[in-house]
Coordinates of N, CA, C and O in Angstrom, one line a residue:
X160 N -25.8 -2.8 4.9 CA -25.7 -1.4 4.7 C -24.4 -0.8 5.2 O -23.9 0.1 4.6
X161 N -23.9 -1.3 6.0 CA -22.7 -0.5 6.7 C -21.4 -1.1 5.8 O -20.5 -0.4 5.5
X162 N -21.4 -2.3 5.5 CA -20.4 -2.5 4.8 C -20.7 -2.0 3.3 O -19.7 -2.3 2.6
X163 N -21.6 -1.5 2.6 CA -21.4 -0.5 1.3 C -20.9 0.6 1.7 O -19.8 1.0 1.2
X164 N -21.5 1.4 2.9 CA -20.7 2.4 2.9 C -19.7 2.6 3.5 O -19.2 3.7 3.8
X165 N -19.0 1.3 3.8 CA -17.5 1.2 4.3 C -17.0 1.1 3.1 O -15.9 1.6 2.8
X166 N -17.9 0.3 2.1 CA -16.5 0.5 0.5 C -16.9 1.6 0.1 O -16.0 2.0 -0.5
X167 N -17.8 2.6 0.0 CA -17.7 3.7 -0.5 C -16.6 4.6 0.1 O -15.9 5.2 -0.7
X168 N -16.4 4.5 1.7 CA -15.4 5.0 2.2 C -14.4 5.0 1.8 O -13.6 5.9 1.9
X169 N -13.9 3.0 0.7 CA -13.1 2.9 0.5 C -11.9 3.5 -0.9 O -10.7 3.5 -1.1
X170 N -13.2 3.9 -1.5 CA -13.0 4.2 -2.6 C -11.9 5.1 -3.2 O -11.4 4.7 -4.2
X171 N -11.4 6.3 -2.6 CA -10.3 7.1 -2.3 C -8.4 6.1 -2.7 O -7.6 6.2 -3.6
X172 N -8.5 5.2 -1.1 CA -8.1 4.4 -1.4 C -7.7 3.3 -2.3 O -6.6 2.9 -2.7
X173 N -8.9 3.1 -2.7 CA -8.6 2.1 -4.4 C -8.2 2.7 -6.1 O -7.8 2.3 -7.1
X174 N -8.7 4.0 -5.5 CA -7.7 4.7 -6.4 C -6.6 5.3 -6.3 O -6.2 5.9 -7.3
X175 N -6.0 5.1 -5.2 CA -4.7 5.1 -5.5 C -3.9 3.8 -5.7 O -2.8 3.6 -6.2
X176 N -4.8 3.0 -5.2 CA -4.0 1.7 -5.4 C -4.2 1.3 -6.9 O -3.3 0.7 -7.5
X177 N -5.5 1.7 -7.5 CA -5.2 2.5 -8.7 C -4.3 2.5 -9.7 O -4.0 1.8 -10.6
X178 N -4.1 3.4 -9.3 CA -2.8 4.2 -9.8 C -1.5 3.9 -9.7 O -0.7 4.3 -10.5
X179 N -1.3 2.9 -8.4 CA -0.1 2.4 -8.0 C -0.1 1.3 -9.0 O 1.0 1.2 -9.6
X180 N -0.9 0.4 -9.4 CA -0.8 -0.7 -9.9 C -0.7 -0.2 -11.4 O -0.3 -1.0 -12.3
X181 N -0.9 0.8 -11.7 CA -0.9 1.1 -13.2 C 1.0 1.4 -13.4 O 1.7 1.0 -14.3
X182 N 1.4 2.3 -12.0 CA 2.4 3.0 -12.4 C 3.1 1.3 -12.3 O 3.7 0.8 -13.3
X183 N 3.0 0.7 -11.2 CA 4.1 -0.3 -11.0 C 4.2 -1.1 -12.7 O 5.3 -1.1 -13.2
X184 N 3.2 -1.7 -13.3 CA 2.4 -2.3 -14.8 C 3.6 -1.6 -15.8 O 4.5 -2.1 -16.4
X185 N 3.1 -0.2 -15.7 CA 3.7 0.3 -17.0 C 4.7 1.5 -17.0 O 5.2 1.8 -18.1
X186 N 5.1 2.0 -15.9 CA 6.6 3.4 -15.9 C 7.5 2.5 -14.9 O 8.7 2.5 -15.3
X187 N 7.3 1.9 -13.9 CA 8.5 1.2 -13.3 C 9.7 0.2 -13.9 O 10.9 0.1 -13.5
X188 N 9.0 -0.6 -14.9 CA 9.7 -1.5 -15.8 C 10.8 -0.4 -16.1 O 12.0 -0.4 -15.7
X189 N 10.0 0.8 -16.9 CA 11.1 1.2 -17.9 C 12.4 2.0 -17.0 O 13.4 2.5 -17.6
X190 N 12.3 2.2 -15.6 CA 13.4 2.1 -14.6 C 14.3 0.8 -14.5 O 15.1 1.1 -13.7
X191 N 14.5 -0.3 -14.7 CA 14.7 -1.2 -14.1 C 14.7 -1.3 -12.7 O 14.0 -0.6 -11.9
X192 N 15.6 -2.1 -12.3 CA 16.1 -2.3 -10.7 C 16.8 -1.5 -10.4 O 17.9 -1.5 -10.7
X193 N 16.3 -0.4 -9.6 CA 17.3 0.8 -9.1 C 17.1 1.0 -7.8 O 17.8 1.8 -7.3
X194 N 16.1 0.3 -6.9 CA 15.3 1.2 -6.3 C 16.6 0.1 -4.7 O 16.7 -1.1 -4.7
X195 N 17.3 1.1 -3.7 CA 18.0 0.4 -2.9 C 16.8 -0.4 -1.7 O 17.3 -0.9 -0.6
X196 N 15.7 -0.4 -1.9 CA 15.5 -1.3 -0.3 C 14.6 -2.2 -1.4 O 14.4 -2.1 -2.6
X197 N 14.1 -3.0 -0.1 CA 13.4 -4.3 -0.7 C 12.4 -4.7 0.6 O 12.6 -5.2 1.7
X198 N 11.0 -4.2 -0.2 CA 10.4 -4.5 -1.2 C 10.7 -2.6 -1.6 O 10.9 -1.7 -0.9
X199 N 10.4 -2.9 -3.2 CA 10.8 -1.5 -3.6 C 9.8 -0.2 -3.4 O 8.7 -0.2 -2.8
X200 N 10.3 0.6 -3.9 CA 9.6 1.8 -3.1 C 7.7 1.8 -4.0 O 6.8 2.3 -3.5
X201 N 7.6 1.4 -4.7 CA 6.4 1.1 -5.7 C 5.7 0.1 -4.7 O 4.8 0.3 -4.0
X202 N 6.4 -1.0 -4.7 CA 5.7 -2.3 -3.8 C 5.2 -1.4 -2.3 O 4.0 -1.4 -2.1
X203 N 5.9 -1.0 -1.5 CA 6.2 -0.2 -0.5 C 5.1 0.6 -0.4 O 4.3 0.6 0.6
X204 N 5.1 1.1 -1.4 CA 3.6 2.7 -1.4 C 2.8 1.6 -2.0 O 3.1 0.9 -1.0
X205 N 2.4 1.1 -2.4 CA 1.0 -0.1 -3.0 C 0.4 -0.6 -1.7 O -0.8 -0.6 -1.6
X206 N 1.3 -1.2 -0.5 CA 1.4 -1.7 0.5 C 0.6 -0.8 1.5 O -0.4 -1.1 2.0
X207 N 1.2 0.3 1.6 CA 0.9 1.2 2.5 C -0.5 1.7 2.5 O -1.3 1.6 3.5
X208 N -0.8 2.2 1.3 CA -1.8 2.9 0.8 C -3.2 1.5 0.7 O -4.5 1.7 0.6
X209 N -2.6 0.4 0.7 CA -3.9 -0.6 0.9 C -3.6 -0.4 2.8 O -4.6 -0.1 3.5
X210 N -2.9 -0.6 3.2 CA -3.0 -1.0 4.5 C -3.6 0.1 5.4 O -4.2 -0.1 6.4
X211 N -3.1 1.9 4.8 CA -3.5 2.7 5.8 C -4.3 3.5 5.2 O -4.7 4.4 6.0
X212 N -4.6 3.6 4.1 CA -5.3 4.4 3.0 C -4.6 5.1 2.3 O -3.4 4.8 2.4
X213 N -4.9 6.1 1.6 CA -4.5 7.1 0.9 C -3.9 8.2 1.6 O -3.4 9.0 0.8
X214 N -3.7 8.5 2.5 CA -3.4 9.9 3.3 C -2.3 9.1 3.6 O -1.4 8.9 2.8
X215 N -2.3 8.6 5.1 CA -1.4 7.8 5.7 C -0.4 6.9 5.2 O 0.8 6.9 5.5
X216 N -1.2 5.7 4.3 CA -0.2 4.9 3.7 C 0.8 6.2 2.2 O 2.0 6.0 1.8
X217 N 0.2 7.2 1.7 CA 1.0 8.0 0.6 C 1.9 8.4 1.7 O 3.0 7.9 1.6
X218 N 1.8 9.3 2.6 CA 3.0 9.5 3.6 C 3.8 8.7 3.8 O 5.0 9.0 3.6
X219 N 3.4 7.6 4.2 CA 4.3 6.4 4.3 C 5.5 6.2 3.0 O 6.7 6.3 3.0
X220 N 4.5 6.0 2.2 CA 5.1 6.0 0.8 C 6.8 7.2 0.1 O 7.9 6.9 -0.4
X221 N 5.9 9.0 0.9 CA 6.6 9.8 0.5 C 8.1 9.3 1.4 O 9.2 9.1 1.1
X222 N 7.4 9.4 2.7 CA 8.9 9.2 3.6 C 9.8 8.0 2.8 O 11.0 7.9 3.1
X223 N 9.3 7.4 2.0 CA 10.1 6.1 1.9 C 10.9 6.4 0.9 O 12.1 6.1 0.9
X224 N 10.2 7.2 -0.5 CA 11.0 7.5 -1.4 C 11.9 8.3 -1.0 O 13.0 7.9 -1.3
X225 N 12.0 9.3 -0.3 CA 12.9 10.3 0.4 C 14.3 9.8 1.3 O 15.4 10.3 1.5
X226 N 13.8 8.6 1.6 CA 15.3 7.9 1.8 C 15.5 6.9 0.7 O 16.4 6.1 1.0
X227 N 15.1 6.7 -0.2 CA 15.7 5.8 -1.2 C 16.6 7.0 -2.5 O 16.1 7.7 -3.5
X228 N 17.7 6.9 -1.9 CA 18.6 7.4 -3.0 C 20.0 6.8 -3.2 O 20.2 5.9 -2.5
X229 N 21.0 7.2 -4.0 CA 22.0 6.2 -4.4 C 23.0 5.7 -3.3 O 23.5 4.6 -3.2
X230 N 23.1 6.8 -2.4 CA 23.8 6.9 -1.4 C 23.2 5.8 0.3 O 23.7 5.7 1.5
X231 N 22.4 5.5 -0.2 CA 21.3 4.4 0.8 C 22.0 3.3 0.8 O 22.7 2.8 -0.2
X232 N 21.9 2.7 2.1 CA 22.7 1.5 2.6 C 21.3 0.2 1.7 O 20.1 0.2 1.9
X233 N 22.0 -0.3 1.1 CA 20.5 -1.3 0.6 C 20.1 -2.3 2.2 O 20.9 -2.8 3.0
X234 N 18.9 -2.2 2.0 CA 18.1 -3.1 3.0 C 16.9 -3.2 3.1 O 16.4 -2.3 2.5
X235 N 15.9 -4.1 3.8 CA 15.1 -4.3 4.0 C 14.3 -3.7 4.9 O 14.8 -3.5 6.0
X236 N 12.8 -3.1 4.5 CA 12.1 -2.4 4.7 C 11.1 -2.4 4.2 O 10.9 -2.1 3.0
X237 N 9.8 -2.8 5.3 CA 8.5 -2.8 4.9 C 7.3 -2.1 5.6 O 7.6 -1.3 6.5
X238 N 6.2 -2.2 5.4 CA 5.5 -1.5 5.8 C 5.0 -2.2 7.3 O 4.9 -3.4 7.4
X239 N 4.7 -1.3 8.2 CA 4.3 -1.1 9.1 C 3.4 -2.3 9.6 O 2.4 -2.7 8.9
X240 N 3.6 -2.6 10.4 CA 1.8 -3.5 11.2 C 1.0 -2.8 11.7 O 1.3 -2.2 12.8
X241 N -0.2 -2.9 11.1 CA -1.3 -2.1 12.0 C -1.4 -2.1 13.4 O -0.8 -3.1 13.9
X242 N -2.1 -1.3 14.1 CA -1.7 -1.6 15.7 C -3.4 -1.7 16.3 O -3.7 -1.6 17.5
X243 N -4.1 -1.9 15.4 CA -5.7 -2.1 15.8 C -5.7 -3.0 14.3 O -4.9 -2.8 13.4
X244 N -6.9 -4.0 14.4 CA -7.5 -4.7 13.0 C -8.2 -3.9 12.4 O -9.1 -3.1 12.9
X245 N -8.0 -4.1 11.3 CA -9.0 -3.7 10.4 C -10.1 -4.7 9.9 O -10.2 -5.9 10.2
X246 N -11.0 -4.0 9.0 CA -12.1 -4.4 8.5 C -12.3 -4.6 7.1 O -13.4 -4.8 6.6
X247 N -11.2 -4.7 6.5 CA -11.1 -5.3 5.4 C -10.1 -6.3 4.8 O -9.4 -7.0 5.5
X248 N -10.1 -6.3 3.3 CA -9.7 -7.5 2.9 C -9.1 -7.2 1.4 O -9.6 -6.2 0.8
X249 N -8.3 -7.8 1.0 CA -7.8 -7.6 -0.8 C -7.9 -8.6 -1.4 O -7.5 -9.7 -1.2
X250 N -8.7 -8.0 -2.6 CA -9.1 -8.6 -3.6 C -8.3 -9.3 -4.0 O -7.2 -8.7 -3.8
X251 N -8.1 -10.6 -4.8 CA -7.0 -11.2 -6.3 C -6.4 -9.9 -6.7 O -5.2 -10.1 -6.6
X252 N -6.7 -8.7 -7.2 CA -6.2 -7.8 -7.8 C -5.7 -6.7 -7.2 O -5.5 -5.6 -7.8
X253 N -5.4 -6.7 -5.9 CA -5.1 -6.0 -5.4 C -6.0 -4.7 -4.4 O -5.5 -4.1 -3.4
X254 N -7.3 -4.6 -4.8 CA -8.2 -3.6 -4.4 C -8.6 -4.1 -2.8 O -8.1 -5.0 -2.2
X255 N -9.5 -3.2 -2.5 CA -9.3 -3.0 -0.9 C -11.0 -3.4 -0.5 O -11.7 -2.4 -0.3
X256 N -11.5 -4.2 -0.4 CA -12.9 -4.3 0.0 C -13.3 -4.3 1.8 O -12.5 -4.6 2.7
X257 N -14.5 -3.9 2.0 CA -15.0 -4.1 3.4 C -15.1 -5.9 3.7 O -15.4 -6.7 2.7
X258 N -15.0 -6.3 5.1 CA -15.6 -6.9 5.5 C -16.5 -7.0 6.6 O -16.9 -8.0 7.1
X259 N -16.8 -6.0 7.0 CA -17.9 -5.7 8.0 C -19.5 -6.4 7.6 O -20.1 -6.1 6.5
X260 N -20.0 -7.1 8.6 CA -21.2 -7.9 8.4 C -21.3 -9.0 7.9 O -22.3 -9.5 7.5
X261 N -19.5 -9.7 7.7 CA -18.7 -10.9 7.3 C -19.2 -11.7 8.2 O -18.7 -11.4 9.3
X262 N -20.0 -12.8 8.2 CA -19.8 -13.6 9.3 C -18.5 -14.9 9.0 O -18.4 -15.8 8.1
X263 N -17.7 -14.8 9.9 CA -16.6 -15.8 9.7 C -16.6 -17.1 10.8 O -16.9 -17.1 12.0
X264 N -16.1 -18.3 10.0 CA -16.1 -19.4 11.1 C -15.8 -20.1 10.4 O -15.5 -21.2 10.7

């Protein structure tokens, strides 16, 4: 029970990742390689938004685009390490599932 409604919680979340994986699929191509840090600001916000959800990891995201512009020192930059574990896990496709009531060993 508690882990359904940990993925219902999740749900928010997987639509943006969603969304992220559509934009990265089909409007990022037609940018090429522009973007100055690595991993790119698409990878970057996909990352975040799995790792901190939608609120937090999109913030993440905005700050990130906001320093990626032409005038940017290229470099490396990733997302954050959580500072408590979480309770979930990613799918093959990227989506964000619960693991609460996982027994692991």
């Amino acid at each position: 029970m508690r882990r359904t409604l940990h993925n219902i919680a999740l749900a928010p979340r997987n639509l943006g990742v969603a969304l992220l994986i559509a934009y990265r699929k089909i409007i990022s191509p037609l940018y090429g390689d522009v973007c100055r840090y690595y991993p790119t600001c698409s990878a970057y916000g996909l990352g975040a938004v799995q790792e901190f959800g939608l609120v937090r990891g999109g913030w993440l995201a905005i700050r990130r685009i906001s320093r990626c512009h032409p005038w940017a020192k290229p470099d490396f930059d990733y997302v954050p390490e959580p500072k408590r574990p979480h309770h979930h896990r990613l799918t093959r496709h990227g989506f964000v599932v619960s693991t609460l009531d996982l027994k692991v060993g």
